[in-house]
Amino acid sequence: QVQLVESGGGLVQPGGSLKLTCAASGFPFSSSTINWYRQAPGKERELVISIMPSGFITTHVESVRGRFTVSRDNAKSTVYLHMDRLRPEDTAQYYCHRISNGKDYWGQGTQVTVSS
């Protein structure tokens, strides 16, 4: 079955960096668009950034443009979210996501906390 497993979250100081990992299985990874969402306490889940099978990247949140990027390793069925110059407002649960035939698949999420 489809599995998406995130890891790499943690506590980081403002201005720091983190790399999140999404390990995928159970579907044709190399032909799938993978999305990263995040949800902060009391807020709706928002689509942050996407990577297409071609490697084309779309950033959906203006505040992360130039600070977050995403990469994929098709041989490992893994997507990475690289986050630099982190801000307190980036604090959220981060989720890996895929949609297929109208069905959403989510990982369990990984918590990122940006605080001094």
JSON list of N, CA and C in Angstrom, two decimals, residues 22-73:
[
{"chain": "A", "resi": 22, "resn": "CYS", "atom": "N", "xyz": [11.12, 12.59, 3.06]},
{"chain": "A", "resi": 22, "resn": "CYS", "atom": "CA", "xyz": [9.88, 11.84, 2.85]},
{"chain": "A", "resi": 22, "resn": "CYS", "atom": "C", "xyz": [10.24, 10.57, 2.09]},
{"chain": "A", "resi": 23, "resn": "ALA", "atom": "N", "xyz": [10.14, 9.45, 2.76]},
{"chain": "A", "resi": 23, "resn": "ALA", "atom": "CA", "xyz": [10.42, 8.15, 2.15]},
{"chain": "A", "resi": 23, "resn": "ALA", "atom": "C", "xyz": [9.11, 7.54, 1.67]},
{"chain": "A", "resi": 24, "resn": "ALA", "atom": "N", "xyz": [9.06, 7.20, 0.39]},
{"chain": "A", "resi": 24, "resn": "ALA", "atom": "CA", "xyz": [7.81, 6.74, -0.22]},
{"chain": "A", "resi": 24, "resn": "ALA", "atom": "C", "xyz": [7.90, 5.29, -0.65]},
{"chain": "A", "resi": 25, "resn": "SER", "atom": "N", "xyz": [6.75, 4.64, -0.67]},
{"chain": "A", "resi": 25, "resn": "SER", "atom": "CA", "xyz": [6.70, 3.27, -1.17]},
{"chain": "A", "resi": 25, "resn": "SER", "atom": "C", "xyz": [5.26, 2.95, -1.57]},
{"chain": "A", "resi": 26, "resn": "GLY", "atom": "N", "xyz": [5.12, 1.91, -2.38]},
{"chain": "A", "resi": 26, "resn": "GLY", "atom": "CA", "xyz": [3.79, 1.42, -2.72]},
{"chain": "A", "resi": 26, "resn": "GLY", "atom": "C", "xyz": [3.15, 2.05, -3.94]},
{"chain": "A", "resi": 27, "resn": "PHE", "atom": "N", "xyz": [3.91, 2.86, -4.68]},
{"chain": "A", "resi": 27, "resn": "PHE", "atom": "CA", "xyz": [3.37, 3.48, -5.88]},
{"chain": "A", "resi": 27, "resn": "PHE", "atom": "C", "xyz": [4.53, 3.85, -6.78]},
{"chain": "A", "resi": 28, "resn": "PRO", "atom": "N", "xyz": [4.22, 4.18, -8.05]},
{"chain": "A", "resi": 28, "resn": "PRO", "atom": "CA", "xyz": [5.30, 4.53, -9.00]},
{"chain": "A", "resi": 28, "resn": "PRO", "atom": "C", "xyz": [5.86, 5.92, -8.70]},
{"chain": "A", "resi": 29, "resn": "PHE", "atom": "N", "xyz": [6.85, 5.95, -7.83]},
{"chain": "A", "resi": 29, "resn": "PHE", "atom": "CA", "xyz": [7.39, 7.20, -7.30]},
{"chain": "A", "resi": 29, "resn": "PHE", "atom": "C", "xyz": [7.91, 8.13, -8.39]},
{"chain": "A", "resi": 30, "resn": "SER", "atom": "N", "xyz": [8.66, 7.60, -9.32]},
{"chain": "A", "resi": 30, "resn": "SER", "atom": "CA", "xyz": [9.35, 8.45, -10.29]},
{"chain": "A", "resi": 30, "resn": "SER", "atom": "C", "xyz": [8.38, 9.20, -11.21]},
{"chain": "A", "resi": 31, "resn": "SER", "atom": "N", "xyz": [7.14, 8.75, -11.29]},
{"chain": "A", "resi": 31, "resn": "SER", "atom": "CA", "xyz": [6.15, 9.43, -12.14]},
{"chain": "A", "resi": 31, "resn": "SER", "atom": "C", "xyz": [5.13, 10.20, -11.32]},
{"chain": "A", "resi": 32, "resn": "SER", "atom": "N", "xyz": [5.45, 10.45, -10.05]},
{"chain": "A", "resi": 32, "resn": "SER", "atom": "CA", "xyz": [4.50, 11.10, -9.15]},
{"chain": "A", "resi": 32, "resn": "SER", "atom": "C", "xyz": [4.99, 12.48, -8.71]},
{"chain": "A", "resi": 33, "resn": "THR", "atom": "N", "xyz": [4.04, 13.42, -8.68]},
{"chain": "A", "resi": 33, "resn": "THR", "atom": "CA", "xyz": [4.30, 14.71, -8.04]},
{"chain": "A", "resi": 33, "resn": "THR", "atom": "C", "xyz": [4.16, 14.54, -6.54]},
{"chain": "A", "resi": 34, "resn": "ILE", "atom": "N", "xyz": [5.11, 15.08, -5.81]},
{"chain": "A", "resi": 34, "resn": "ILE", "atom": "CA", "xyz": [5.08, 15.01, -4.34]},
{"chain": "A", "resi": 34, "resn": "ILE", "atom": "C", "xyz": [4.98, 16.44, -3.79]},
{"chain": "A", "resi": 35, "resn": "ASN", "atom": "N", "xyz": [4.10, 16.59, -2.85]},
{"chain": "A", "resi": 35, "resn": "ASN", "atom": "CA", "xyz": [3.86, 17.89, -2.23]},
{"chain": "A", "resi": 35, "resn": "ASN", "atom": "C", "xyz": [4.29, 17.89, -0.76]},
{"chain": "A", "resi": 36, "resn": "TRP", "atom": "N", "xyz": [4.70, 19.06, -0.30]},
{"chain": "A", "resi": 36, "resn": "TRP", "atom": "CA", "xyz": [4.91, 19.27, 1.13]},
{"chain": "A", "resi": 36, "resn": "TRP", "atom": "C", "xyz": [3.87, 20.28, 1.61]},
{"chain": "A", "resi": 37, "resn": "TYR", "atom": "N", "xyz": [3.14, 19.89, 2.65]},
{"chain": "A", "resi": 37, "resn": "TYR", "atom": "CA", "xyz": [2.20, 20.76, 3.32]},
{"chain": "A", "resi": 37, "resn": "TYR", "atom": "C", "xyz": [2.72, 21.04, 4.73]},
{"chain": "A", "resi": 38, "resn": "ARG", "atom": "N", "xyz": [2.15, 22.06, 5.33]},
{"chain": "A", "resi": 38, "resn": "ARG", "atom": "CA", "xyz": [2.42, 22.28, 6.75]},
{"chain": "A", "resi": 38, "resn": "ARG", "atom": "C", "xyz": [1.16, 22.80, 7.43]},
{"chain": "A", "resi": 39, "resn": "GLN", "atom": "N", "xyz": [1.10, 22.55, 8.72]},
{"chain": "A", "resi": 39, "resn": "GLN", "atom": "CA", "xyz": [-0.03, 23.02, 9.51]},
{"chain": "A", "resi": 39, "resn": "GLN", "atom": "C", "xyz": [0.48, 23.54, 10.84]},
{"chain": "A", "resi": 40, "resn": "ALA", "atom": "N", "xyz": [0.28, 24.83, 11.05]},
{"chain": "A", "resi": 40, "resn": "ALA", "atom": "CA", "xyz": [0.65, 25.45, 12.31]},
{"chain": "A", "resi": 40, "resn": "ALA", "atom": "C", "xyz": [-0.53, 25.36, 13.28]},
{"chain": "A", "resi": 41, "resn": "PRO", "atom": "N", "xyz": [-0.28, 25.43, 14.57]},
{"chain": "A", "resi": 41, "resn": "PRO", "atom": "CA", "xyz": [-1.36, 25.35, 15.56]},
{"chain": "A", "resi": 41, "resn": "PRO", "atom": "C", "xyz": [-2.43, 26.41, 15.30]},
{"chain": "A", "resi": 42, "resn": "GLY", "atom": "N", "xyz": [-3.66, 25.97, 15.25]},
{"chain": "A", "resi": 42, "resn": "GLY", "atom": "CA", "xyz": [-4.77, 26.90, 15.05]},
{"chain": "A", "resi": 42, "resn": "GLY", "atom": "C", "xyz": [-4.96, 27.38, 13.64]},
{"chain": "A", "resi": 43, "resn": "LYS", "atom": "N", "xyz": [-4.18, 26.84, 12.72]},
{"chain": "A", "resi": 43, "resn": "LYS", "atom": "CA", "xyz": [-4.27, 27.28, 11.32]},
{"chain": "A", "resi": 43, "resn": "LYS", "atom": "C", "xyz": [-4.60, 26.10, 10.42]},
{"chain": "A", "resi": 44, "resn": "GLU", "atom": "N", "xyz": [-5.07, 26.44, 9.23]},
{"chain": "A", "resi": 44, "resn": "GLU", "atom": "CA", "xyz": [-5.37, 25.40, 8.26]},
{"chain": "A", "resi": 44, "resn": "GLU", "atom": "C", "xyz": [-4.07, 24.87, 7.64]},
{"chain": "A", "resi": 45, "resn": "ARG", "atom": "N", "xyz": [-4.16, 23.63, 7.19]},
{"chain": "A", "resi": 45, "resn": "ARG", "atom": "CA", "xyz": [-3.02, 23.05, 6.49]},
{"chain": "A", "resi": 45, "resn": "ARG", "atom": "C", "xyz": [-2.83, 23.78, 5.17]},
{"chain": "A", "resi": 46, "resn": "GLU", "atom": "N", "xyz": [-1.57, 24.10, 4.84]},
{"chain": "A", "resi": 46, "resn": "GLU", "atom": "CA", "xyz": [-1.30, 24.83, 3.60]},
{"chain": "A", "resi": 46, "resn": "GLU", "atom": "C", "xyz": [-0.26, 24.10, 2.76]},
{"chain": "A", "resi": 47, "resn": "LEU", "atom": "N", "xyz": [-0.44, 24.20, 1.46]},
{"chain": "A", "resi": 47, "resn": "LEU", "atom": "CA", "xyz": [0.49, 23.62, 0.51]},
{"chain": "A", "resi": 47, "resn": "LEU", "atom": "C", "xyz": [1.69, 24.54, 0.40]},
{"chain": "A", "resi": 48, "resn": "VAL", "atom": "N", "xyz": [2.87, 24.00, 0.65]},
{"chain": "A", "resi": 48, "resn": "VAL", "atom": "CA", "xyz": [4.09, 24.81, 0.70]},
{"chain": "A", "resi": 48, "resn": "VAL", "atom": "C", "xyz": [4.87, 24.74, -0.61]},
{"chain": "A", "resi": 49, "resn": "ILE", "atom": "N", "xyz": [5.17, 23.55, -1.06]},
{"chain": "A", "resi": 49, "resn": "ILE", "atom": "CA", "xyz": [6.05, 23.39, -2.21]},
{"chain": "A", "resi": 49, "resn": "ILE", "atom": "C", "xyz": [5.81, 22.03, -2.83]},
{"chain": "A", "resi": 50, "resn": "SER", "atom": "N", "xyz": [5.99, 21.94, -4.16]},
{"chain": "A", "resi": 50, "resn": "SER", "atom": "CA", "xyz": [5.75, 20.70, -4.88]},
{"chain": "A", "resi": 50, "resn": "SER", "atom": "C", "xyz": [6.91, 20.42, -5.82]},
{"chain": "A", "resi": 51, "resn": "ILE", "atom": "N", "xyz": [7.13, 19.13, -6.06]},
{"chain": "A", "resi": 51, "resn": "ILE", "atom": "CA", "xyz": [8.13, 18.74, -7.05]},
{"chain": "A", "resi": 51, "resn": "ILE", "atom": "C", "xyz": [7.50, 17.73, -7.99]},
{"chain": "A", "resi": 52, "resn": "MET", "atom": "N", "xyz": [7.59, 18.01, -9.29]},
{"chain": "A", "resi": 52, "resn": "MET", "atom": "CA", "xyz": [7.00, 17.15, -10.30]},
{"chain": "A", "resi": 52, "resn": "MET", "atom": "C", "xyz": [7.97, 16.02, -10.67]},
{"chain": "A", "resi": 53, "resn": "PRO", "atom": "N", "xyz": [7.49, 15.04, -11.41]},
{"chain": "A", "resi": 53, "resn": "PRO", "atom": "CA", "xyz": [8.39, 13.95, -11.82]},
{"chain": "A", "resi": 53, "resn": "PRO", "atom": "C", "xyz": [9.61, 14.46, -12.58]},
{"chain": "A", "resi": 54, "resn": "SER", "atom": "N", "xyz": [9.43, 15.55, -13.33]},
{"chain": "A", "resi": 54, "resn": "SER", "atom": "CA", "xyz": [10.54, 16.12, -14.10]},
{"chain": "A", "resi": 54, "resn": "SER", "atom": "C", "xyz": [11.57, 16.81, -13.22]},
{"chain": "A", "resi": 55, "resn": "GLY", "atom": "N", "xyz": [11.20, 17.06, -11.97]},
{"chain": "A", "resi": 55, "resn": "GLY", "atom": "CA", "xyz": [12.06, 17.83, -11.08]},
{"chain": "A", "resi": 55, "resn": "GLY", "atom": "C", "xyz": [11.66, 19.30, -11.00]},
{"chain": "A", "resi": 56, "resn": "PHE", "atom": "N", "xyz": [10.67, 19.68, -11.79]},
{"chain": "A", "resi": 56, "resn": "PHE", "atom": "CA", "xyz": [10.19, 21.06, -11.76]},
{"chain": "A", "resi": 56, "resn": "PHE", "atom": "C", "xyz": [9.57, 21.34, -10.39]},
{"chain": "A", "resi": 57, "resn": "ILE", "atom": "N", "xyz": [9.91, 22.49, -9.85]},
{"chain": "A", "resi": 57, "resn": "ILE", "atom": "CA", "xyz": [9.50, 22.85, -8.50]},
{"chain": "A", "resi": 57, "resn": "ILE", "atom": "C", "xyz": [8.54, 24.03, -8.54]},
{"chain": "A", "resi": 58, "resn": "THR", "atom": "N", "xyz": [7.49, 23.94, -7.77]},
{"chain": "A", "resi": 58, "resn": "THR", "atom": "CA", "xyz": [6.57, 25.05, -7.60]},
{"chain": "A", "resi": 58, "resn": "THR", "atom": "C", "xyz": [6.49, 25.42, -6.12]},
{"chain": "A", "resi": 59, "resn": "THR", "atom": "N", "xyz": [6.78, 26.68, -5.81]},
{"chain": "A", "resi": 59, "resn": "THR", "atom": "CA", "xyz": [6.66, 27.17, -4.44]},
{"chain": "A", "resi": 59, "resn": "THR", "atom": "C", "xyz": [5.32, 27.87, -4.31]},
{"chain": "A", "resi": 60, "resn": "HIS", "atom": "N", "xyz": [4.52, 27.46, -3.33]},
{"chain": "A", "resi": 60, "resn": "HIS", "atom": "CA", "xyz": [3.16, 27.96, -3.22]},
{"chain": "A", "resi": 60, "resn": "HIS", "atom": "C", "xyz": [3.01, 29.02, -2.13]},
{"chain": "A", "resi": 61, "resn": "VAL", "atom": "N", "xyz": [3.96, 29.11, -1.23]},
{"chain": "A", "resi": 61, "resn": "VAL", "atom": "CA", "xyz": [3.91, 30.08, -0.12]},
{"chain": "A", "resi": 61, "resn": "VAL", "atom": "C", "xyz": [5.00, 31.11, -0.34]},
{"chain": "A", "resi": 62, "resn": "GLU", "atom": "N", "xyz": [4.59, 32.36, -0.50]},
{"chain": "A", "resi": 62, "resn": "GLU", "atom": "CA", "xyz": [5.54, 33.42, -0.85]},
{"chain": "A", "resi": 62, "resn": "GLU", "atom": "C", "xyz": [6.61, 33.59, 0.22]},
{"chain": "A", "resi": 63, "resn": "SER", "atom": "N", "xyz": [6.25, 33.40, 1.47]},
{"chain": "A", "resi": 63, "resn": "SER", "atom": "CA", "xyz": [7.19, 33.67, 2.56]},
{"chain": "A", "resi": 63, "resn": "SER", "atom": "C", "xyz": [8.35, 32.67, 2.61]},
{"chain": "A", "resi": 64, "resn": "VAL", "atom": "N", "xyz": [8.23, 31.54, 1.92]},
{"chain": "A", "resi": 64, "resn": "VAL", "atom": "CA", "xyz": [9.33, 30.56, 1.94]},
{"chain": "A", "resi": 64, "resn": "VAL", "atom": "C", "xyz": [10.16, 30.61, 0.67]},
{"chain": "A", "resi": 65, "resn": "ARG", "atom": "N", "xyz": [9.72, 31.40, -0.28]},
{"chain": "A", "resi": 65, "resn": "ARG", "atom": "CA", "xyz": [10.45, 31.49, -1.55]},
{"chain": "A", "resi": 65, "resn": "ARG", "atom": "C", "xyz": [11.87, 31.99, -1.30]},
{"chain": "A", "resi": 66, "resn": "GLY", "atom": "N", "xyz": [12.83, 31.27, -1.85]},
{"chain": "A", "resi": 66, "resn": "GLY", "atom": "CA", "xyz": [14.23, 31.63, -1.65]},
{"chain": "A", "resi": 66, "resn": "GLY", "atom": "C", "xyz": [14.84, 31.03, -0.40]},
{"chain": "A", "resi": 67, "resn": "ARG", "atom": "N", "xyz": [14.00, 30.45, 0.46]},
{"chain": "A", "resi": 67, "resn": "ARG", "atom": "CA", "xyz": [14.51, 29.83, 1.69]},
{"chain": "A", "resi": 67, "resn": "ARG", "atom": "C", "xyz": [14.30, 28.32, 1.69]},
{"chain": "A", "resi": 68, "resn": "PHE", "atom": "N", "xyz": [13.21, 27.87, 1.08]},
{"chain": "A", "resi": 68, "resn": "PHE", "atom": "CA", "xyz": [12.90, 26.44, 1.02]},
{"chain": "A", "resi": 68, "resn": "PHE", "atom": "C", "xyz": [13.09, 25.96, -0.42]},
{"chain": "A", "resi": 69, "resn": "THR", "atom": "N", "xyz": [13.60, 24.78, -0.54]},
{"chain": "A", "resi": 69, "resn": "THR", "atom": "CA", "xyz": [13.59, 24.13, -1.82]},
{"chain": "A", "resi": 69, "resn": "THR", "atom": "C", "xyz": [13.37, 22.63, -1.61]},
{"chain": "A", "resi": 70, "resn": "VAL", "atom": "N", "xyz": [13.12, 21.93, -2.69]},
{"chain": "A", "resi": 70, "resn": "VAL", "atom": "CA", "xyz": [12.80, 20.52, -2.59]},
{"chain": "A", "resi": 70, "resn": "VAL", "atom": "C", "xyz": [13.60, 19.78, -3.65]},
{"chain": "A", "resi": 71, "resn": "SER", "atom": "N", "xyz": [13.98, 18.56, -3.33]},
{"chain": "A", "resi": 71, "resn": "SER", "atom": "CA", "xyz": [14.70, 17.73, -4.29]},
{"chain": "A", "resi": 71, "resn": "SER", "atom": "C", "xyz": [14.18, 16.31, -4.17]},
{"chain": "A", "resi": 72, "resn": "ARG", "atom": "N", "xyz": [14.49, 15.50, -5.16]},
{"chain": "A", "resi": 72, "resn": "ARG", "atom": "CA", "xyz": [14.04, 14.11, -5.13]},
{"chain": "A", "resi": 72, "resn": "ARG", "atom": "C", "xyz": [15.14, 13.20, -5.60]},
{"chain": "A", "resi": 73, "resn": "ASP", "atom": "N", "xyz": [15.13, 11.99, -5.05]},
{"chain": "A", "resi": 73, "resn": "ASP", "atom": "CA", "xyz": [16.04, 10.93, -5.46]},
{"chain": "A", "resi": 73, "resn": "ASP", "atom": "C", "xyz": [15.16, 9.75, -5.86]}
]
